[in-house]
Short mmCIF file of C-alpha atoms in Angstrom, two decimals:
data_model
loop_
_atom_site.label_atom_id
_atom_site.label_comp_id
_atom_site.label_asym_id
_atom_site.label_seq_id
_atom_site.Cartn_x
_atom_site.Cartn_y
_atom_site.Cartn_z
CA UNK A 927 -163.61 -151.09 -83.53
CA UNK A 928 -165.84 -153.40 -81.16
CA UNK A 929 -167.33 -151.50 -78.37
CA UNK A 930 -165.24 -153.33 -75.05
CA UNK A 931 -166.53 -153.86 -71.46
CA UNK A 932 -164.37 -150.77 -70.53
CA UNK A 933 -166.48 -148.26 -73.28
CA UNK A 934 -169.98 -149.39 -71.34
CA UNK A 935 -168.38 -148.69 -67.99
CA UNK A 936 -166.83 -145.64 -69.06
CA UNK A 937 -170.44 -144.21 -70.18
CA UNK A 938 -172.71 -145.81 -67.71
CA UNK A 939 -170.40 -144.17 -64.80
CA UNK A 940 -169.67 -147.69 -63.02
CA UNK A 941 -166.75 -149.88 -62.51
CA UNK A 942 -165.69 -152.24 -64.90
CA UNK A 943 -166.52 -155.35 -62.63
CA UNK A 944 -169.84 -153.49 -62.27
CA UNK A 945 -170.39 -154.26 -65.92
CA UNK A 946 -169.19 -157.78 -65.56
CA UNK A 947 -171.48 -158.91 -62.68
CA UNK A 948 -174.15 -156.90 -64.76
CA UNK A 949 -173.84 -160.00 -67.43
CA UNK A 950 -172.70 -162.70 -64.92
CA UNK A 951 -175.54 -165.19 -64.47
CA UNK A 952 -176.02 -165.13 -60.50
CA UNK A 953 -173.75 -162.57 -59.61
CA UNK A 954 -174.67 -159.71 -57.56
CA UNK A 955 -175.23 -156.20 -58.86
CA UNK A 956 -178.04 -153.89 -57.77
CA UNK A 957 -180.94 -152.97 -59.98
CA UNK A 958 -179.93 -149.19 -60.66
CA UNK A 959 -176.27 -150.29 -61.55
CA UNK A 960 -177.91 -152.71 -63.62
CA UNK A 961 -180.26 -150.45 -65.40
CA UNK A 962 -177.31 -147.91 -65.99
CA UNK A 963 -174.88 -150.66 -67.81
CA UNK A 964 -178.09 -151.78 -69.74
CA UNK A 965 -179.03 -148.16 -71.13
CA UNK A 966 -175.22 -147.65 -72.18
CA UNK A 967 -174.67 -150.65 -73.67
CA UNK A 968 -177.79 -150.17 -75.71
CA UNK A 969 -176.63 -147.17 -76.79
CA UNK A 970 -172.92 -148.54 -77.32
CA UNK A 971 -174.14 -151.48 -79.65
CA UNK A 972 -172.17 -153.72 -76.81
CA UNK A 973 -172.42 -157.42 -76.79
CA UNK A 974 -170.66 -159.57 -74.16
CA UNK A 975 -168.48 -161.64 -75.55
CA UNK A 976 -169.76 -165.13 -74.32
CA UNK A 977 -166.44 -166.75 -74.81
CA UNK A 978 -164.26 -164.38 -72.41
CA UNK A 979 -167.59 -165.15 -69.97
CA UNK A 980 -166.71 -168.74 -69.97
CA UNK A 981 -163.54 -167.99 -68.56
CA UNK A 982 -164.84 -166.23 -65.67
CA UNK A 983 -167.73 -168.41 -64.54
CA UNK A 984 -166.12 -171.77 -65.86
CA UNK A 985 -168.88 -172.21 -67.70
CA UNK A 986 -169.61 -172.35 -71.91
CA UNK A 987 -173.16 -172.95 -72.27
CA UNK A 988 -172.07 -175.03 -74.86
CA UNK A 989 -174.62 -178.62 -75.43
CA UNK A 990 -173.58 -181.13 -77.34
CA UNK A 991 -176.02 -181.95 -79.50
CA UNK A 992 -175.41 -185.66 -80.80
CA UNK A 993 -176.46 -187.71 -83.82
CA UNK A 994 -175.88 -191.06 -85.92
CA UNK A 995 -178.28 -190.18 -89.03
CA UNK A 996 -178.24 -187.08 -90.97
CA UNK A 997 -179.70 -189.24 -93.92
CA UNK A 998 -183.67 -189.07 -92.48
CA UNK A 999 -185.10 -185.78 -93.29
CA UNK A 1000 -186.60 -186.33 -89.78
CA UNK A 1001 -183.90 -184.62 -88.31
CA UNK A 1002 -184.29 -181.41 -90.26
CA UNK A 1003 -186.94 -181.18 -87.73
CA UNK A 1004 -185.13 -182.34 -84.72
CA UNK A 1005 -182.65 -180.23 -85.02
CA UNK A 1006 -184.63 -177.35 -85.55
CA UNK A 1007 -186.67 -177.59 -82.51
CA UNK A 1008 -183.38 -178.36 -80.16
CA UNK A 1009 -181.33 -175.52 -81.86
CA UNK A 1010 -184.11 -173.05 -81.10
CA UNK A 1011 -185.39 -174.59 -77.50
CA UNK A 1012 -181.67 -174.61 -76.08
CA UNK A 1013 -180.92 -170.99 -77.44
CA UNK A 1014 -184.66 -170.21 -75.91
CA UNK A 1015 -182.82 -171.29 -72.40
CA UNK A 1016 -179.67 -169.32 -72.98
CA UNK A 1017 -177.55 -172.23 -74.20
CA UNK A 1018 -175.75 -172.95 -77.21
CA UNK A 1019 -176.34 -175.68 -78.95
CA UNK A 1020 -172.88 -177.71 -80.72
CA UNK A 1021 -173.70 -179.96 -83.76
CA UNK A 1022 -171.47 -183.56 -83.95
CA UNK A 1023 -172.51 -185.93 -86.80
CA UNK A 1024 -171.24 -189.46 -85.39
CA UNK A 1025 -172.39 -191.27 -88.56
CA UNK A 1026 -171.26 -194.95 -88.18
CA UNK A 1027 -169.55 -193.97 -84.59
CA UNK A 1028 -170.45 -196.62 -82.05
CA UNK A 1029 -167.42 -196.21 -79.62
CA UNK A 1030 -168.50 -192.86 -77.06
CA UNK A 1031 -164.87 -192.89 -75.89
CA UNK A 1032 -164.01 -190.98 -79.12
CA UNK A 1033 -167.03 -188.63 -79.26
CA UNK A 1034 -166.31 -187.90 -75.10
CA UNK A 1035 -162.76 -187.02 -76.44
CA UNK A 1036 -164.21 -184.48 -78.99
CA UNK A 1037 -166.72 -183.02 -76.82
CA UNK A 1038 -164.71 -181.88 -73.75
CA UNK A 1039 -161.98 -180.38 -76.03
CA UNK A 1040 -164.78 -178.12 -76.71
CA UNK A 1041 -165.31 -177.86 -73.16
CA UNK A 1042 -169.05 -178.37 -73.60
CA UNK A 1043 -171.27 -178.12 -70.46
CA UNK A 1044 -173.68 -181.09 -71.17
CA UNK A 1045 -174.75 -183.31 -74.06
CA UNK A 1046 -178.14 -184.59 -75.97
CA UNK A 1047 -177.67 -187.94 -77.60
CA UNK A 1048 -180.41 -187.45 -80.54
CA UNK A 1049 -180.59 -191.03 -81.38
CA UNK A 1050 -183.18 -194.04 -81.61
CA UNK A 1051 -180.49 -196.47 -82.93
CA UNK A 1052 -177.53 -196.00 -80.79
CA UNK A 1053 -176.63 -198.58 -77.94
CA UNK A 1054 -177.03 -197.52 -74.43
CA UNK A 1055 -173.73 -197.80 -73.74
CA UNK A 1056 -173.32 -195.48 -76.16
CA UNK A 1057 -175.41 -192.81 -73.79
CA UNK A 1058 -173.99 -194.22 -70.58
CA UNK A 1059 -170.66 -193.82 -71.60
CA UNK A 1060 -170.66 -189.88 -71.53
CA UNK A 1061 -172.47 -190.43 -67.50
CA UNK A 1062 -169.12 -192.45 -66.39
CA UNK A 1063 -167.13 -189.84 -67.84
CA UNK A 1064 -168.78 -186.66 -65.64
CA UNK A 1065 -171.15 -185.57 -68.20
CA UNK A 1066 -174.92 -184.34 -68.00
CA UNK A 1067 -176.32 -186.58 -70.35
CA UNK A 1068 -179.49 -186.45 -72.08
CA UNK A 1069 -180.75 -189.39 -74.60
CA UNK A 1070 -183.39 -188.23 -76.66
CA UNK A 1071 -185.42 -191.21 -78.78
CA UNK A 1072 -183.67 -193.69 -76.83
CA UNK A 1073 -184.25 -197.37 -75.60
CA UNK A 1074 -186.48 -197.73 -72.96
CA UNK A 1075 -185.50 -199.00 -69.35
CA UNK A 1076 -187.31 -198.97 -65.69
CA UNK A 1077 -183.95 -198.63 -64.81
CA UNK A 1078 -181.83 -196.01 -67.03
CA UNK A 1079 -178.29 -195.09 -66.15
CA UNK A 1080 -179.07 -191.81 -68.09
CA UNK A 1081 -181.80 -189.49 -68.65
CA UNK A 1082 -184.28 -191.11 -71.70
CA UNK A 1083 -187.20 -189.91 -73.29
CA UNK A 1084 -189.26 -190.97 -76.07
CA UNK A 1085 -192.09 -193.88 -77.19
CA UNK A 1086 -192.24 -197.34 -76.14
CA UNK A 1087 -191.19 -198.65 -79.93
CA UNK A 1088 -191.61 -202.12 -78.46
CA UNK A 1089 -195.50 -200.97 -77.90
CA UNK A 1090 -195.49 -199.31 -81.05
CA UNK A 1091 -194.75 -202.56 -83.01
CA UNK A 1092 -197.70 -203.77 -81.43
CA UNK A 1093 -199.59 -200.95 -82.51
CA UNK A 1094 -198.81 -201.58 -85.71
CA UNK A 1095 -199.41 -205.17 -86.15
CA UNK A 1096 -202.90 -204.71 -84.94
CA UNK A 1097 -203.12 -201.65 -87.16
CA UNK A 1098 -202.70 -203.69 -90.08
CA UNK A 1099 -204.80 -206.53 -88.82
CA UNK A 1100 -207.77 -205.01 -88.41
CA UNK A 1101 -207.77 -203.76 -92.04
CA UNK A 1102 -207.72 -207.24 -92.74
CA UNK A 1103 -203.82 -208.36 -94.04
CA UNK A 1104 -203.09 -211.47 -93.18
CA UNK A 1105 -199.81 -211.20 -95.92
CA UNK A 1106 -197.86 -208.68 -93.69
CA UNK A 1107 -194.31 -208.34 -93.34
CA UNK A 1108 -191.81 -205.59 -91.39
CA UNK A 1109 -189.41 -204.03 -93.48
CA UNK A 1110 -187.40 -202.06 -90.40
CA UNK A 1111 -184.29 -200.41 -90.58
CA UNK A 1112 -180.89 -201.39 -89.63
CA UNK A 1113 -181.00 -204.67 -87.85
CA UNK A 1114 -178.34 -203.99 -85.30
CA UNK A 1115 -181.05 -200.51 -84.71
CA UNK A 1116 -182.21 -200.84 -80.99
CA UNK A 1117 -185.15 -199.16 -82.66
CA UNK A 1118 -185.36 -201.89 -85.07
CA UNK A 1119 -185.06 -204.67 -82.73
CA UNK A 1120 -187.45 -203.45 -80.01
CA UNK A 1121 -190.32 -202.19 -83.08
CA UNK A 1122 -190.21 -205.81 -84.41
CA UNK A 1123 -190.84 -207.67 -81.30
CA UNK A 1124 -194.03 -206.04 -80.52
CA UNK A 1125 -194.96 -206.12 -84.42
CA UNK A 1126 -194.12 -210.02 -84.30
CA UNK A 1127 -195.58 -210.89 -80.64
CA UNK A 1128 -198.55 -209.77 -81.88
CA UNK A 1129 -198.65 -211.79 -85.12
CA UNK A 1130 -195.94 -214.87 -84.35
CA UNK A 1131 -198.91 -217.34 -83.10
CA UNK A 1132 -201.24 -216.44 -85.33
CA UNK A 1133 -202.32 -219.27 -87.99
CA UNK A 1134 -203.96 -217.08 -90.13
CA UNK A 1135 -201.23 -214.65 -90.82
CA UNK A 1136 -198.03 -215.30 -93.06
CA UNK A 1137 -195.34 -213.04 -91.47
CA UNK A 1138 -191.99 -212.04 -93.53
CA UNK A 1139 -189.07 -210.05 -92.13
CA UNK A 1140 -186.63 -207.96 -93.90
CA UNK A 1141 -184.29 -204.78 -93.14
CA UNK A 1142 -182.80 -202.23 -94.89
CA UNK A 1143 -179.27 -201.10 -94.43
CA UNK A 1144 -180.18 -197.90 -92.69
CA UNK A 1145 -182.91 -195.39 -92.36
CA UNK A 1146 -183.05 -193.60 -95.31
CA UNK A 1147 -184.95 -192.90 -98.51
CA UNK A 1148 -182.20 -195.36 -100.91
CA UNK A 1149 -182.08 -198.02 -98.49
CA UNK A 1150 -186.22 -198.06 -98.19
CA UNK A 1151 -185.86 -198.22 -102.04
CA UNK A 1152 -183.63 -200.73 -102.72
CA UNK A 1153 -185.30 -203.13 -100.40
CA UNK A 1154 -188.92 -202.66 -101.63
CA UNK A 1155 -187.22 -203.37 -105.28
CA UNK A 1156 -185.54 -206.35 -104.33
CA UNK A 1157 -188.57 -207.72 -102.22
CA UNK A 1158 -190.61 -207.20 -105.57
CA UNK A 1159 -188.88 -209.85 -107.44
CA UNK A 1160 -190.75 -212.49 -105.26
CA UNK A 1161 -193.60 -212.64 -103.61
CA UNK A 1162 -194.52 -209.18 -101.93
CA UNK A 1163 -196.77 -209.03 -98.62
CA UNK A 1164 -200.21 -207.73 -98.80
CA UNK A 1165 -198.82 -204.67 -96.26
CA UNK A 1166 -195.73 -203.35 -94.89
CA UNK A 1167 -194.82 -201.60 -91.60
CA UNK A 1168 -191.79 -200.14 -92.73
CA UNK A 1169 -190.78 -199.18 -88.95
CA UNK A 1170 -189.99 -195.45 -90.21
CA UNK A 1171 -191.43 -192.66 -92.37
CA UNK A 1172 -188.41 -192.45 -94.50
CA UNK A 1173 -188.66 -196.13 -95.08
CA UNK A 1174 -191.98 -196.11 -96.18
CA UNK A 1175 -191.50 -193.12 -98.59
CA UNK A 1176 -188.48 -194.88 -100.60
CA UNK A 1177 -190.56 -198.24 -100.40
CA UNK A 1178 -193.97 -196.26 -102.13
CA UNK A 1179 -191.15 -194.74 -104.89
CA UNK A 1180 -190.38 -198.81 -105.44
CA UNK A 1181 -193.52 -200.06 -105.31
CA UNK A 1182 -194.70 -197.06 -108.03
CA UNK A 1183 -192.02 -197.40 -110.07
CA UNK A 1184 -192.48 -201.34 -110.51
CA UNK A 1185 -196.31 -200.25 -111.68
CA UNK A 1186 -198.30 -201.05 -108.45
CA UNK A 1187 -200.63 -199.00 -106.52
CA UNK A 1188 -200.71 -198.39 -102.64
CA UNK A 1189 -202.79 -199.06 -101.08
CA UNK A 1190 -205.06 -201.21 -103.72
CA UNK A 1191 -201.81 -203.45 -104.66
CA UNK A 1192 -199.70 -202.81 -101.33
CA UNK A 1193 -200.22 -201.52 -98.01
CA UNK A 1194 -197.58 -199.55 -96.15
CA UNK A 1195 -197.62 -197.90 -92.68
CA UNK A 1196 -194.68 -195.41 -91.55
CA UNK A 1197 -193.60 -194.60 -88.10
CA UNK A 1198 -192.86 -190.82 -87.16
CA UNK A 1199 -195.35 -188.24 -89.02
CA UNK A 1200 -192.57 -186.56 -90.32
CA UNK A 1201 -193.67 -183.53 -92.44
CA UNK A 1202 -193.17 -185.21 -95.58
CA UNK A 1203 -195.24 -187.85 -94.84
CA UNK A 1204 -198.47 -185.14 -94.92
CA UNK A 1205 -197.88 -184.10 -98.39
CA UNK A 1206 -200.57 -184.93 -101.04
CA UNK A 1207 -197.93 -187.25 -103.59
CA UNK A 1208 -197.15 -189.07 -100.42
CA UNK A 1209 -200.30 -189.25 -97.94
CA UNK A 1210 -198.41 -191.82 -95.67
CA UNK A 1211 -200.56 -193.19 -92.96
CA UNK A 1212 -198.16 -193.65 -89.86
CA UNK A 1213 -197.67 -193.62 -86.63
CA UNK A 1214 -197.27 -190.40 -84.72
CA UNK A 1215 -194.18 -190.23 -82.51
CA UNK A 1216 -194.51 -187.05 -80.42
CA UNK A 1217 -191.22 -185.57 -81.61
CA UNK A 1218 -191.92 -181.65 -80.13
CA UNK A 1219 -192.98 -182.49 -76.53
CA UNK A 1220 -189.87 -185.13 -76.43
CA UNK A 1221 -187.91 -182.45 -77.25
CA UNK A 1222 -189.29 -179.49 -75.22
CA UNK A 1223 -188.18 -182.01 -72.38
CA UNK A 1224 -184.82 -183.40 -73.41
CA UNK A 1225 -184.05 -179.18 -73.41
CA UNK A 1226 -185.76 -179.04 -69.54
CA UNK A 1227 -183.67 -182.06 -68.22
CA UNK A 1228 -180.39 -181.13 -69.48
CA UNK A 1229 -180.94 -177.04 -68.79
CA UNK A 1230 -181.98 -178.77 -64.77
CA UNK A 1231 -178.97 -181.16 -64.93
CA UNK A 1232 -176.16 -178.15 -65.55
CA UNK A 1233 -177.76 -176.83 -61.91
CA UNK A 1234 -177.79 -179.39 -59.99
CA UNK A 1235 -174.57 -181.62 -59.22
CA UNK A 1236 -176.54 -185.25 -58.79
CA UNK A 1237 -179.83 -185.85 -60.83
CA UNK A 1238 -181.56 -189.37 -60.70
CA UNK A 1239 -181.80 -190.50 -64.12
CA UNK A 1240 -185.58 -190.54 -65.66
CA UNK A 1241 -187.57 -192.16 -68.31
CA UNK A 1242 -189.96 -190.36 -69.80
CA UNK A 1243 -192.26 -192.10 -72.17
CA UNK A 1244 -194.68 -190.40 -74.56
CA UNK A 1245 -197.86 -191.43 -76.27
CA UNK A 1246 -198.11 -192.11 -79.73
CA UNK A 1247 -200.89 -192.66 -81.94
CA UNK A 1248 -202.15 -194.08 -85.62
CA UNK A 1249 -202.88 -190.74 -88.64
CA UNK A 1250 -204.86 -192.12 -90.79
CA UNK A 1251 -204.22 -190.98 -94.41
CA UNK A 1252 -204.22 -192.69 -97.75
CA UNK A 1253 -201.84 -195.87 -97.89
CA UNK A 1254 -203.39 -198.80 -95.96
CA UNK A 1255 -206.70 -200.10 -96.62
CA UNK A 1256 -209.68 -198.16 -94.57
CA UNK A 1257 -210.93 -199.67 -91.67
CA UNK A 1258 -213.89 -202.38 -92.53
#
């Protein structure tokens, strides 16, 4: 039989509510009593049962951990990091796949019948709305990879993709493409929308450059495929910023399959540095988006927001940077 709350009181010589405050966060219990309950639950095998806690202090430690896209790889990754950084910080993380959800009203719905403390919206495509719309409703709120604002409603961190666009049309510029084109993700994608008008204010006025403009249906390996294979029946660019590592990857399958070689046929530059995009068969040059330190504090600003009762929103934007590797022309 599980070992109860009244078993570790019974051998530690305390009261039951001893033991309680002993495993209630803030509650106060002196450091001998403390030490006593410790040493017999030890011994006892006893757990607290983090459930029956959540009665007491009103609170389940429970995060909602939000996302749109379990088709990129990418989040493997994500989700590793914010499973293991929010248990790191005593919290527990909850898993919702909103795939094709755009509406919060139904995911707010979901999340407070599991009576979760906070929530991380793990998203770069997602509306702000979409983020804000948890706020209205009373909920720490947390929007990981979202749109930038000088403004926010909500707490958002990540890159400036509208910067990163630019980064990339210059990228591919100075290697000496003047055929370039963006193959980006979903065009409704804030993402997509804000990585294509840097890419395109760099190269719009530019006489010298032909630009083309395509998107796939969504971020994913299939979707980079089938549009690389379609765009192959006409005319292909010199070089492709595929606004996303996955992208990229299902374009190079296409672009292999058809007979070509990147980069001496086709250039193509990824955004993320997802782990894939290292390995040898791939060698994806990209653009780095700093996904751990985003990460490490999305977990710090929603673990703050649970203690206070009013936090100013903040916008946290993080460098990113070009890793060279094997599938754009080198640099002249």
């Amino acid at each position: 039989m599980a070992v109860t709350l009244k078993d570790v009181a019974e051998k530690a010589g305390v009261s039951r509510s001893a033991v309680s405050r002993t495993y209630t966060e803030g509650a106060s219990v002196s450091e001998k009593t403390r030490a006593k309950v410790r040493e017999a639950a030890d011994a006892l095998g006893y757990s607290p049962n983090a459930l029956a806690s959540s009665l007491t202090t009103g609170r389940t430690k429970l995060i909602g951990l939000v996302s749109n896209n379990f088709h990129n790889p990418i989040f493997l990754e994500v989700f590793d990091r914010f499973t293991k950084g929010l248990q790191d910080r005593g919290l527990r993380p909850l898993l919702v796949n909103l795939t094709d959800e755009v509406d919060p009203a139904n995911s707010i719905r979901m999340l407070r019948a599991y009576s979760v403390d906070g929530v991380i919206v793990a998203s770069s495509t997602l509306p702000v709305s979409f983020a804000e719309g948890f706020r209205e409703a009373g909920v720490p709120i947390v929007h990981s990879f979202g749109r930038h604002s000088a403004n926010p409603q909500v707490h958002v961190l990540g890159i400036d993709n509208i910067a990163a666009g630019r980064m990339a049309a210059t990228t591919l510029l100075d290697r000496g493409y003047r055929r370039i084109a963006f193959l980006g993700g979903p065009e409704s994608a804030t993402s997509t929308q804000d990585r294509l008008k840097g890419f395109a204010g760099v190269l719009q006025d530019r006489a010298d450059v032909e630009l083309s403009i395509s998107f796939a249906t969504q971020y994913a390996f299939d979707a980079g495929r089938d549009e690389m294979t379609r765009l192959l029946q006409d005319r292909p660019a010199e070089a492709y910023f595929c606004g996303d590592d996955v992208l990229s990857i299902g374009a190079l399958s296409a672009i292999q399959s058809a007979g070509l070689q990147v980069p001496d046929d086709i250039g193509l530059l990824g955004l993320n540095d997802m782990e894939m995009a290292g390995w040898q068969n791939i060698n994806l040059t990209t653009i780095h988006n700093p996904i751990g330190p985003i990460i490490a504090a999305s977990v710090e600003l929603i673990a703050e927001s649970l203690k206070v009762d009013e936090n100013k929103p903040q916008a946290q934007l993080f460098d990113c940077h070009i890793v060279e590797r094997g599938t754009l022309r080198p640099l002249p």
